Amino acid sequence: MTLKISISGVRGIVGQTLTDDVVTDFARAFASYLKRGTVVIGRDSRASGQHISSIFIDTLRSLGISVIDIGLAPTPTVQLMVKHLKADGGVILTASHNPVEWNGIKFVRSDGIFLNEDQAGKLIHIYDTKAFKDTAGDRGSIRKIDNSYDVHINRILDVIDAGSIKKRNFKVVLDSCNGAGSIITVQLLERLGCSVIGLYTDPNKPFPHNPEPIPSNLKDLCGRVVKERADLGLAQDADADRLAIVTEAGIAPGEEYTMAIAVQNVLSKAKAGKKFVVTNLSTSMMSDDIARRFDAKVLRTKIGEVNVAERMKKEKGLIGGEGNGGVMYPQVGYNRDSLAGIGLLLDSMAGSGKKISELISELPKYEIVKKKMDCASSNEVSDMLDKIKKAYKGTKMDITDGIKLIYPEAWVHVRASNTEPVIRVIAEAKSLKEAEALTSRILDL
Ligand code: MG
């Protein structure tokens, strides 16, 4: 297993591919990339985080960069604090939804958005060529701050109808996978008048399951929601940028529904005029159908949060994100944010007076199938894409990112993952059988 270095940052297995030397050199590279200034740093709850954080902070300071350490914090909280504190950049130590033996580094620029492809390319070039700035000059300062959760929560409360939500006194079971969302999310829900049952909300305990918030990992949550007769179950990944929903009936409908509900909420309140939803090529068609209801348009980008964020900022998108449960709401920030997603979801429930299962049943109905296949090299990927291109000659195609084959009421998207050594094959259609058939045909090739 090699170290994964990409537009989404760096991920590796701690001590094997993500060694202390790798962490030190990436800190040197980021200091050299920024040249000077202040960096906000936060981390998820992995046991290795504390150690990696101290190496990173010490290295940045030795190169004259000042550091504001916000400690255990969701990725979206760090992104928001970079902007709030007018810092020059940010660093999040997390391997997101990867298992516990992994850790990683995400790099944020001064506007709270991740480095884009060009910027990440520059940083990686500095890392590869070891073209680090020299150590001469004053050591950077260090400051710890402890109000970042409040800043984030207040921002969300300002842009939703918190009063209506409070009146409902929702009962919510929360599975933060004992990750970075554990404490702040309980605080957000309590400030929204919810009674919170923290299923896995202790960041000092290990991950109770794989942190990816997909239905197969949410069995405990589903059971607990039913047992507690709760209104809702919520699940986050380890750095709390992704959010999944469990209905009051204990059903996990899949992470695609999170963004769809947020899109429905924001578009239903939007003023007349140009209305854009921005999302990536692999996200459900539900958004297109919802957008049509409100005379809005969906803009699609390459995979990678920064691609969606930059397009959203440029086109003044109202809402969007990624179908993996990554809601992006510009009024809070140009980044995936499970807490903003929770705010919009509760706002929809309070505003409509409907149960979460009812809100879901009103959404367009599609079946999405997500498969992945191990791949050894990038040559293997391009061979496969060539094969598909030939086999599907004449079919409508989008080749912005891998290949997306587009049919009137279905699509299949094949591409190399940014974060894992796998090829992803995602298909959506009106029936599960049809979606399965679309992926099978590709995998057979
Ligand atoms: Mg994540």
Coordinates of C-alpha atoms and ligand atoms in Angstrom, one line a residue:
M1 CA 0.0 0.0 0.0
T2 CA 1.6 3.3 -1.1
L3 CA 1.2 6.7 0.4
K4 CA -1.8 8.4 -1.3
I5 CA -0.9 11.9 -2.4
S6 CA -3.6 13.8 -4.3
I7 CA -5.8 16.8 -4.7
S8 CA -7.6 15.5 -1.5
G9 CA -4.4 15.7 0.5
V10 CA -2.2 13.0 1.8
R11 CA -3.3 9.7 3.3
G12 CA -1.3 6.7 4.6
I13 CA -1.0 4.0 7.2
V14 CA 0.6 5.5 10.3
G15 CA 4.2 4.3 10.8
Q16 CA 4.3 2.5 7.5
T17 CA 3.6 4.9 4.7
L18 CA 2.7 7.9 6.8
T19 CA 5.9 8.1 8.8
D20 CA 7.2 11.0 11.0
D21 CA 9.6 11.9 8.2
V22 CA 6.7 12.2 5.7
V23 CA 4.7 14.4 8.1
T24 CA 7.8 16.6 8.7
D25 CA 8.4 17.0 5.0
F26 CA 4.8 17.9 4.3
A27 CA 4.9 20.5 7.1
R28 CA 8.1 21.9 5.5
A29 CA 6.5 21.8 2.1
F30 CA 3.4 23.7 3.3
A31 CA 5.5 26.3 5.2
S32 CA 7.5 26.8 2.0
Y33 CA 4.4 27.0 -0.1
L34 CA 2.9 29.7 2.1
K35 CA 6.3 31.4 2.7
R36 CA 5.0 33.2 5.8
G37 CA 1.9 33.9 7.9
T38 CA -0.4 32.0 10.2
V39 CA -1.9 28.5 9.9
V40 CA -5.0 27.1 11.7
I41 CA -4.5 23.4 12.6
G42 CA -7.1 20.9 13.8
R43 CA -7.3 17.1 13.9
D44 CA -9.8 14.2 14.1
S45 CA -9.9 11.8 17.1
R46 CA -7.5 9.1 15.8
A47 CA -5.0 8.1 18.5
S48 CA -2.1 9.0 16.2
G49 CA -3.4 12.6 15.7
Q50 CA -1.8 14.1 18.8
H51 CA 1.7 12.9 17.8
I52 CA 1.4 13.9 14.2
S53 CA 0.0 17.3 15.2
S54 CA 2.9 18.1 17.5
I55 CA 5.4 17.2 14.7
F56 CA 3.5 19.3 12.2
I57 CA 3.2 22.3 14.5
D58 CA 6.8 22.2 15.6
T59 CA 8.0 22.0 12.0
L60 CA 5.8 24.9 10.8
R61 CA 7.0 27.1 13.7
S62 CA 10.7 26.2 13.1
L63 CA 10.2 27.7 9.6
G64 CA 8.7 30.9 10.9
I65 CA 5.0 30.0 10.5
S66 CA 2.7 31.0 13.4
V67 CA 0.1 28.4 14.4
I68 CA -3.3 28.6 15.9
D69 CA -4.2 25.2 17.3
I70 CA -7.9 24.4 17.6
G71 CA -7.3 20.8 18.7
L72 CA -10.0 18.2 18.1
A73 CA -12.2 19.7 15.4
P74 CA -14.2 18.6 12.3
T75 CA -12.7 19.4 8.9
P76 CA -15.4 22.0 8.2
T77 CA -14.7 23.8 11.6
V78 CA -11.0 24.2 10.6
Q79 CA -12.0 25.5 7.2
L80 CA -14.4 28.0 8.7
M81 CA -11.9 29.1 11.4
V82 CA -9.2 29.8 8.7
K83 CA -11.6 32.4 7.2
H84 CA -12.9 33.6 10.5
L85 CA -9.4 34.3 11.9
K86 CA -8.1 35.6 8.6
A87 CA -5.3 33.1 8.6
D88 CA -3.2 32.3 5.6
G89 CA -3.9 28.6 5.5
G90 CA -5.2 25.6 7.4
V91 CA -4.2 22.0 8.1
I92 CA -6.5 19.2 9.1
L93 CA -4.9 15.9 10.3
T94 CA -7.4 13.3 9.4
A95 CA -7.9 10.3 7.1
S96 CA -11.6 11.1 6.9
H97 CA -13.6 7.9 6.4
N98 CA -10.5 5.6 6.2
P99 CA -10.1 2.9 8.9
V100 CA -8.3 3.8 12.2
E101 CA -4.8 2.6 11.2
W102 CA -4.7 5.4 8.6
N103 CA -4.2 9.1 9.1
G104 CA -3.6 12.0 6.7
I105 CA -3.2 15.7 6.0
K106 CA -5.6 18.1 4.3
F107 CA -4.4 21.5 3.2
V108 CA -6.6 24.6 3.2
R109 CA -6.0 28.0 1.7
S110 CA -6.9 31.4 3.1
D111 CA -10.5 31.4 1.8
G112 CA -11.3 28.1 3.7
I113 CA -11.3 26.1 0.5
F114 CA -8.9 23.2 -0.1
L115 CA -5.9 23.7 -2.4
N116 CA -7.0 23.1 -6.0
E117 CA -5.2 20.9 -8.5
D118 CA -2.6 23.5 -9.5
Q119 CA -2.0 24.6 -5.9
A120 CA -1.8 21.0 -4.7
G121 CA 0.6 20.3 -7.6
K122 CA 2.9 23.1 -6.5
L123 CA 2.9 21.8 -2.9
I124 CA 3.6 18.2 -4.0
H125 CA 6.4 19.4 -6.2
I126 CA 8.0 21.2 -3.2
Y127 CA 7.6 17.9 -1.3
D128 CA 9.0 15.7 -4.0
T129 CA 12.0 18.0 -4.8
K130 CA 12.6 18.9 -1.1
A131 CA 12.8 22.5 -2.2
F132 CA 12.1 23.7 1.3
K133 CA 12.6 27.3 2.6
D134 CA 15.5 27.7 4.9
T135 CA 15.2 27.8 8.7
A136 CA 16.7 31.2 9.2
G137 CA 14.5 33.8 10.9
D138 CA 12.2 33.9 14.0
R139 CA 10.4 30.9 15.2
G140 CA 6.6 31.2 14.7
S141 CA 4.3 31.7 17.6
I142 CA 1.7 29.3 18.9
R143 CA -1.8 30.0 20.2
K144 CA -4.5 27.6 21.4
I145 CA -8.1 28.7 21.1
D146 CA -11.2 27.0 22.4
N147 CA -14.1 28.9 20.9
S148 CA -14.1 27.4 17.5
Y149 CA -17.1 25.2 18.1
D150 CA -19.2 28.2 19.2
V151 CA -18.1 30.2 16.1
H152 CA -19.2 27.3 13.8
I153 CA -22.5 26.6 15.6
N154 CA -23.4 30.3 15.7
R155 CA -22.8 30.6 12.0
I156 CA -25.3 27.7 11.4
L157 CA -27.9 29.0 13.8
D158 CA -27.8 32.4 12.0
V159 CA -28.8 30.9 8.6
I160 CA -31.6 28.5 9.6
D161 CA -34.9 28.9 11.5
A162 CA -33.6 27.8 14.9
G163 CA -36.7 29.0 16.7
S164 CA -39.0 26.6 14.8
I165 CA -36.6 23.7 15.3
K166 CA -36.4 24.4 19.1
K167 CA -40.1 24.2 19.4
R168 CA -40.2 20.7 18.1
N169 CA -37.8 19.2 20.7
F170 CA -36.6 16.5 18.3
K171 CA -35.2 13.3 19.7
V172 CA -32.0 12.5 17.8
V173 CA -29.6 9.5 18.0
L174 CA -26.1 10.6 17.0
D175 CA -23.4 8.3 15.7
S176 CA -20.2 10.4 15.3
C177 CA -18.1 7.2 15.1
N178 CA -16.3 8.7 18.2
G179 CA -14.7 11.1 15.6
A180 CA -14.1 14.8 15.4
G181 CA -17.9 15.5 15.3
S182 CA -18.6 13.9 18.6
I183 CA -18.6 17.0 20.9
I184 CA -19.5 19.8 18.7
T185 CA -22.5 18.0 17.1
V186 CA -24.0 17.2 20.5
Q187 CA -23.6 21.0 21.3
L188 CA -25.3 22.0 18.0
L189 CA -28.2 19.6 18.5
E190 CA -28.7 20.7 22.1
R191 CA -28.7 24.4 21.1
L192 CA -31.5 23.4 18.6
G193 CA -33.5 22.1 21.5
C194 CA -33.0 18.4 20.6
S195 CA -32.7 15.7 23.2
V196 CA -29.6 13.9 22.0
I197 CA -28.8 10.2 22.5
G198 CA -25.0 10.0 21.9
L199 CA -24.5 6.5 20.5
Y200 CA -20.8 6.9 19.6
T201 CA -19.8 10.4 20.7
D202 CA -16.7 9.8 22.8
P203 CA -13.6 10.9 20.9
N204 CA -11.4 9.2 23.5
K205 CA -12.7 5.8 22.5
P206 CA -11.7 3.9 19.3
F207 CA -13.9 3.9 16.2
P208 CA -16.8 1.4 16.9
H209 CA -17.1 0.6 13.2
N210 CA -15.6 1.6 9.8
P211 CA -16.1 5.4 9.7
E212 CA -17.6 5.6 6.3
P213 CA -21.3 6.6 6.9
I214 CA -22.8 4.1 4.4
P215 CA -25.8 1.9 5.4
S216 CA -23.7 -1.2 6.0
N217 CA -21.8 0.6 8.8
L218 CA -24.9 2.0 10.5
K219 CA -26.7 -1.1 11.8
D220 CA -26.2 0.0 15.5
L221 CA -27.6 3.4 14.8
C222 CA -30.7 2.0 12.9
G223 CA -31.4 -0.3 15.9
R224 CA -31.0 2.4 18.5
V225 CA -33.3 4.9 16.7
V226 CA -36.1 2.3 16.7
K227 CA -35.4 1.3 20.3
E228 CA -35.4 4.9 21.5
R229 CA -38.4 5.9 19.3
A230 CA -36.3 8.8 18.1
D231 CA -37.3 11.2 15.3
L232 CA -34.1 10.8 13.5
G233 CA -30.7 9.1 13.4
L234 CA -27.6 11.0 12.2
A235 CA -24.1 9.6 11.3
Q236 CA -20.9 11.3 10.5
D237 CA -17.5 10.2 9.2
A238 CA -14.4 10.6 11.4
D239 CA -13.8 14.3 10.3
A240 CA -17.5 15.2 10.2
D241 CA -17.7 16.6 6.7
R242 CA -20.1 13.8 5.6
L243 CA -23.5 13.1 7.0
A244 CA -25.9 10.2 6.6
I245 CA -29.5 10.0 7.8
V246 CA -31.5 7.2 9.5
T247 CA -35.3 7.5 9.5
E248 CA -37.6 7.1 12.5
A249 CA -38.3 3.6 11.2
G250 CA -34.6 2.7 11.6
I251 CA -33.9 2.7 7.9
A252 CA -30.7 4.1 6.4
P253 CA -31.8 5.2 2.9
G254 CA -28.3 5.9 1.7
E255 CA -26.0 9.0 1.9
E256 CA -27.3 10.5 -1.4
Y257 CA -30.4 11.7 0.4
T258 CA -28.6 14.1 2.7
M259 CA -27.7 16.5 -0.1
A260 CA -31.0 16.0 -1.8
I261 CA -32.9 17.2 1.3
A262 CA -30.6 20.2 1.6
V263 CA -31.1 21.1 -2.0
Q264 CA -34.9 20.9 -1.6
N265 CA -34.8 23.1 1.5
V266 CA -32.6 25.8 0.0
L267 CA -34.3 26.0 -3.4
S268 CA -37.8 26.1 -1.9
K269 CA -36.8 29.3 -0.1
A270 CA -34.7 30.9 -2.9
K271 CA -35.7 34.1 -4.6
A272 CA -36.5 34.3 -8.3
G273 CA -33.6 34.7 -10.6
K274 CA -30.6 32.5 -11.6
K275 CA -30.5 29.5 -9.3
F276 CA -27.6 27.1 -9.4
V277 CA -27.0 23.8 -7.6
V278 CA -23.4 22.7 -7.9
T279 CA -22.3 19.1 -7.5
N280 CA -20.0 16.5 -9.0
L281 CA -20.5 14.0 -11.8
S282 CA -21.1 11.0 -9.5
T283 CA -23.9 12.5 -7.5
S284 CA -27.6 11.4 -7.9
M285 CA -30.0 12.8 -10.5
M286 CA -32.3 13.6 -7.7
S287 CA -30.8 17.1 -7.6
D288 CA -31.7 17.6 -11.3
D289 CA -35.3 16.6 -10.7
I290 CA -35.5 18.8 -7.6
A291 CA -33.9 21.7 -9.4
R292 CA -36.4 21.4 -12.2
R293 CA -39.3 21.9 -9.7
F294 CA -37.8 25.3 -8.7
D295 CA -36.6 26.4 -12.1
A296 CA -32.9 26.0 -11.1
K297 CA -30.0 24.4 -12.9
V298 CA -27.5 21.8 -11.7
L299 CA -23.8 22.4 -12.6
R300 CA -21.6 19.3 -12.5
T301 CA -17.8 19.2 -11.8
K302 CA -15.0 16.7 -11.5
I303 CA -14.8 14.7 -8.3
G304 CA -13.0 16.5 -5.4
E305 CA -14.5 18.9 -3.0
V306 CA -12.4 21.8 -4.2
N307 CA -13.8 21.5 -7.7
V308 CA -17.3 21.8 -6.5
A309 CA -16.3 24.6 -4.1
E310 CA -14.6 26.8 -6.7
R311 CA -17.4 26.4 -9.2
M312 CA -20.0 27.2 -6.5
K313 CA -18.1 30.3 -5.6
K314 CA -17.7 31.4 -9.2
E315 CA -21.3 30.8 -10.2
K316 CA -22.8 32.0 -6.9
G317 CA -24.3 28.5 -6.4
L318 CA -27.0 28.4 -3.7
I319 CA -26.4 24.9 -2.4
G320 CA -24.8 21.7 -3.5
G321 CA -22.0 19.3 -2.5
E322 CA -21.4 15.7 -3.0
G323 CA -23.7 12.7 -3.0
N324 CA -21.6 10.9 -0.4
G325 CA -23.4 13.0 2.3
G326 CA -21.3 16.1 1.8
V327 CA -23.6 19.1 1.9
M328 CA -22.0 22.4 0.9
Y329 CA -24.0 25.5 2.0
P330 CA -22.2 28.7 1.0
Q331 CA -23.9 30.7 3.7
V332 CA -21.9 28.6 6.2
G333 CA -18.9 27.9 4.0
Y334 CA -17.7 26.7 0.6
N335 CA -17.0 23.2 2.0
R336 CA -18.7 20.0 2.9
D337 CA -20.2 20.3 6.4
S338 CA -22.2 17.7 8.2
L339 CA -23.2 20.3 10.8
A340 CA -24.6 22.7 8.2
G341 CA -26.3 19.6 6.7
I342 CA -27.9 18.8 10.1
G343 CA -29.2 22.4 10.4
L344 CA -30.9 22.3 7.0
L345 CA -32.3 18.8 7.6
L346 CA -33.9 19.9 11.0
D347 CA -35.0 23.1 9.3
S348 CA -36.9 21.0 6.7
M349 CA -38.5 18.8 9.3
A350 CA -39.6 21.7 11.5
G351 CA -40.7 23.9 8.6
S352 CA -42.8 21.2 7.0
G353 CA -44.0 19.4 10.1
K354 CA -43.2 16.1 8.4
K355 CA -41.3 13.1 9.5
I356 CA -37.9 12.4 8.0
S357 CA -39.3 9.3 6.2
E358 CA -42.1 11.5 4.6
L359 CA -39.5 14.1 3.4
I360 CA -37.5 11.2 1.8
S361 CA -40.6 9.7 0.2
E362 CA -41.3 13.0 -1.5
L363 CA -37.9 13.0 -3.3
P364 CA -37.5 11.6 -6.8
K365 CA -36.9 7.8 -6.7
Y366 CA -33.7 6.4 -8.1
E367 CA -31.5 3.5 -7.2
I368 CA -27.7 4.1 -7.0
V369 CA -25.1 1.3 -7.0
K370 CA -21.5 2.1 -6.0
K371 CA -18.8 -0.5 -6.7
K372 CA -15.1 -0.4 -6.4
M373 CA -12.3 -2.5 -7.9
D374 CA -8.7 -2.7 -6.9
C375 CA -6.3 -1.4 -9.4
A376 CA -2.5 -1.6 -9.4
S377 CA -1.5 1.3 -11.5
S378 CA -2.6 4.3 -13.4
N379 CA -1.8 2.5 -16.7
E380 CA -4.4 -0.1 -15.7
V381 CA -6.9 2.7 -15.3
S382 CA -6.3 4.3 -18.7
D383 CA -6.4 0.9 -20.4
M384 CA -9.8 0.3 -18.9
L385 CA -11.1 3.7 -19.9
D386 CA -9.9 3.2 -23.5
K387 CA -11.7 -0.1 -23.6
I388 CA -14.9 1.5 -22.3
K389 CA -14.6 4.4 -24.8
K390 CA -14.4 1.9 -27.7
A391 CA -17.2 -0.4 -26.4
Y392 CA -19.6 2.4 -25.9
K393 CA -18.9 4.4 -29.0
G394 CA -22.1 6.3 -29.9
T395 CA -23.4 6.6 -26.3
K396 CA -23.5 10.1 -24.8
M397 CA -20.4 10.6 -22.7
D398 CA -18.8 13.1 -20.4
I399 CA -15.0 12.6 -20.1
T400 CA -14.3 15.5 -17.7
D401 CA -13.3 13.0 -15.0
G402 CA -12.9 9.3 -16.1
I403 CA -15.9 8.4 -18.3
K404 CA -19.6 9.0 -17.5
L405 CA -22.0 7.3 -19.8
I406 CA -25.3 9.2 -19.9
Y407 CA -28.7 7.8 -20.7
P408 CA -32.1 9.5 -20.5
E409 CA -33.0 8.2 -17.0
A410 CA -29.7 6.5 -16.0
W411 CA -25.9 7.0 -16.0
V412 CA -22.8 5.1 -15.1
H413 CA -19.5 6.8 -14.1
V414 CA -16.1 5.1 -14.1
R415 CA -13.0 6.8 -12.6
A416 CA -9.9 6.3 -10.5
S417 CA -10.3 7.3 -6.9
N418 CA -8.4 10.3 -5.6
T419 CA -8.0 8.8 -2.1
E420 CA -7.7 5.0 -2.5
P421 CA -6.0 2.7 -5.0
V422 CA -9.3 1.7 -6.6
I423 CA -11.4 2.3 -9.6
R424 CA -14.9 3.5 -8.7
V425 CA -17.9 2.5 -10.8
I426 CA -21.1 4.3 -9.9
A427 CA -24.5 3.8 -11.6
E428 CA -27.9 5.2 -11.1
A429 CA -31.2 4.2 -12.7
K430 CA -34.9 3.9 -12.0
S431 CA -34.5 0.3 -10.7
L432 CA -31.8 -1.5 -8.8
K433 CA -31.7 -4.2 -11.4
E434 CA -31.0 -1.6 -14.1
A435 CA -28.3 0.1 -12.0
E436 CA -26.7 -3.2 -11.2
A437 CA -26.7 -4.2 -14.9
L438 CA -24.9 -0.9 -15.8
T439 CA -22.1 -1.5 -13.3
S440 CA -21.8 -5.2 -14.2
R441 CA -21.4 -4.4 -17.9
I442 CA -18.5 -2.1 -17.0
L443 CA -16.9 -4.5 -14.5
D444 CA -17.1 -7.4 -17.0
L445 CA -15.1 -5.3 -19.5
Ligands
MG1 MG -14.5 13.1 5.7

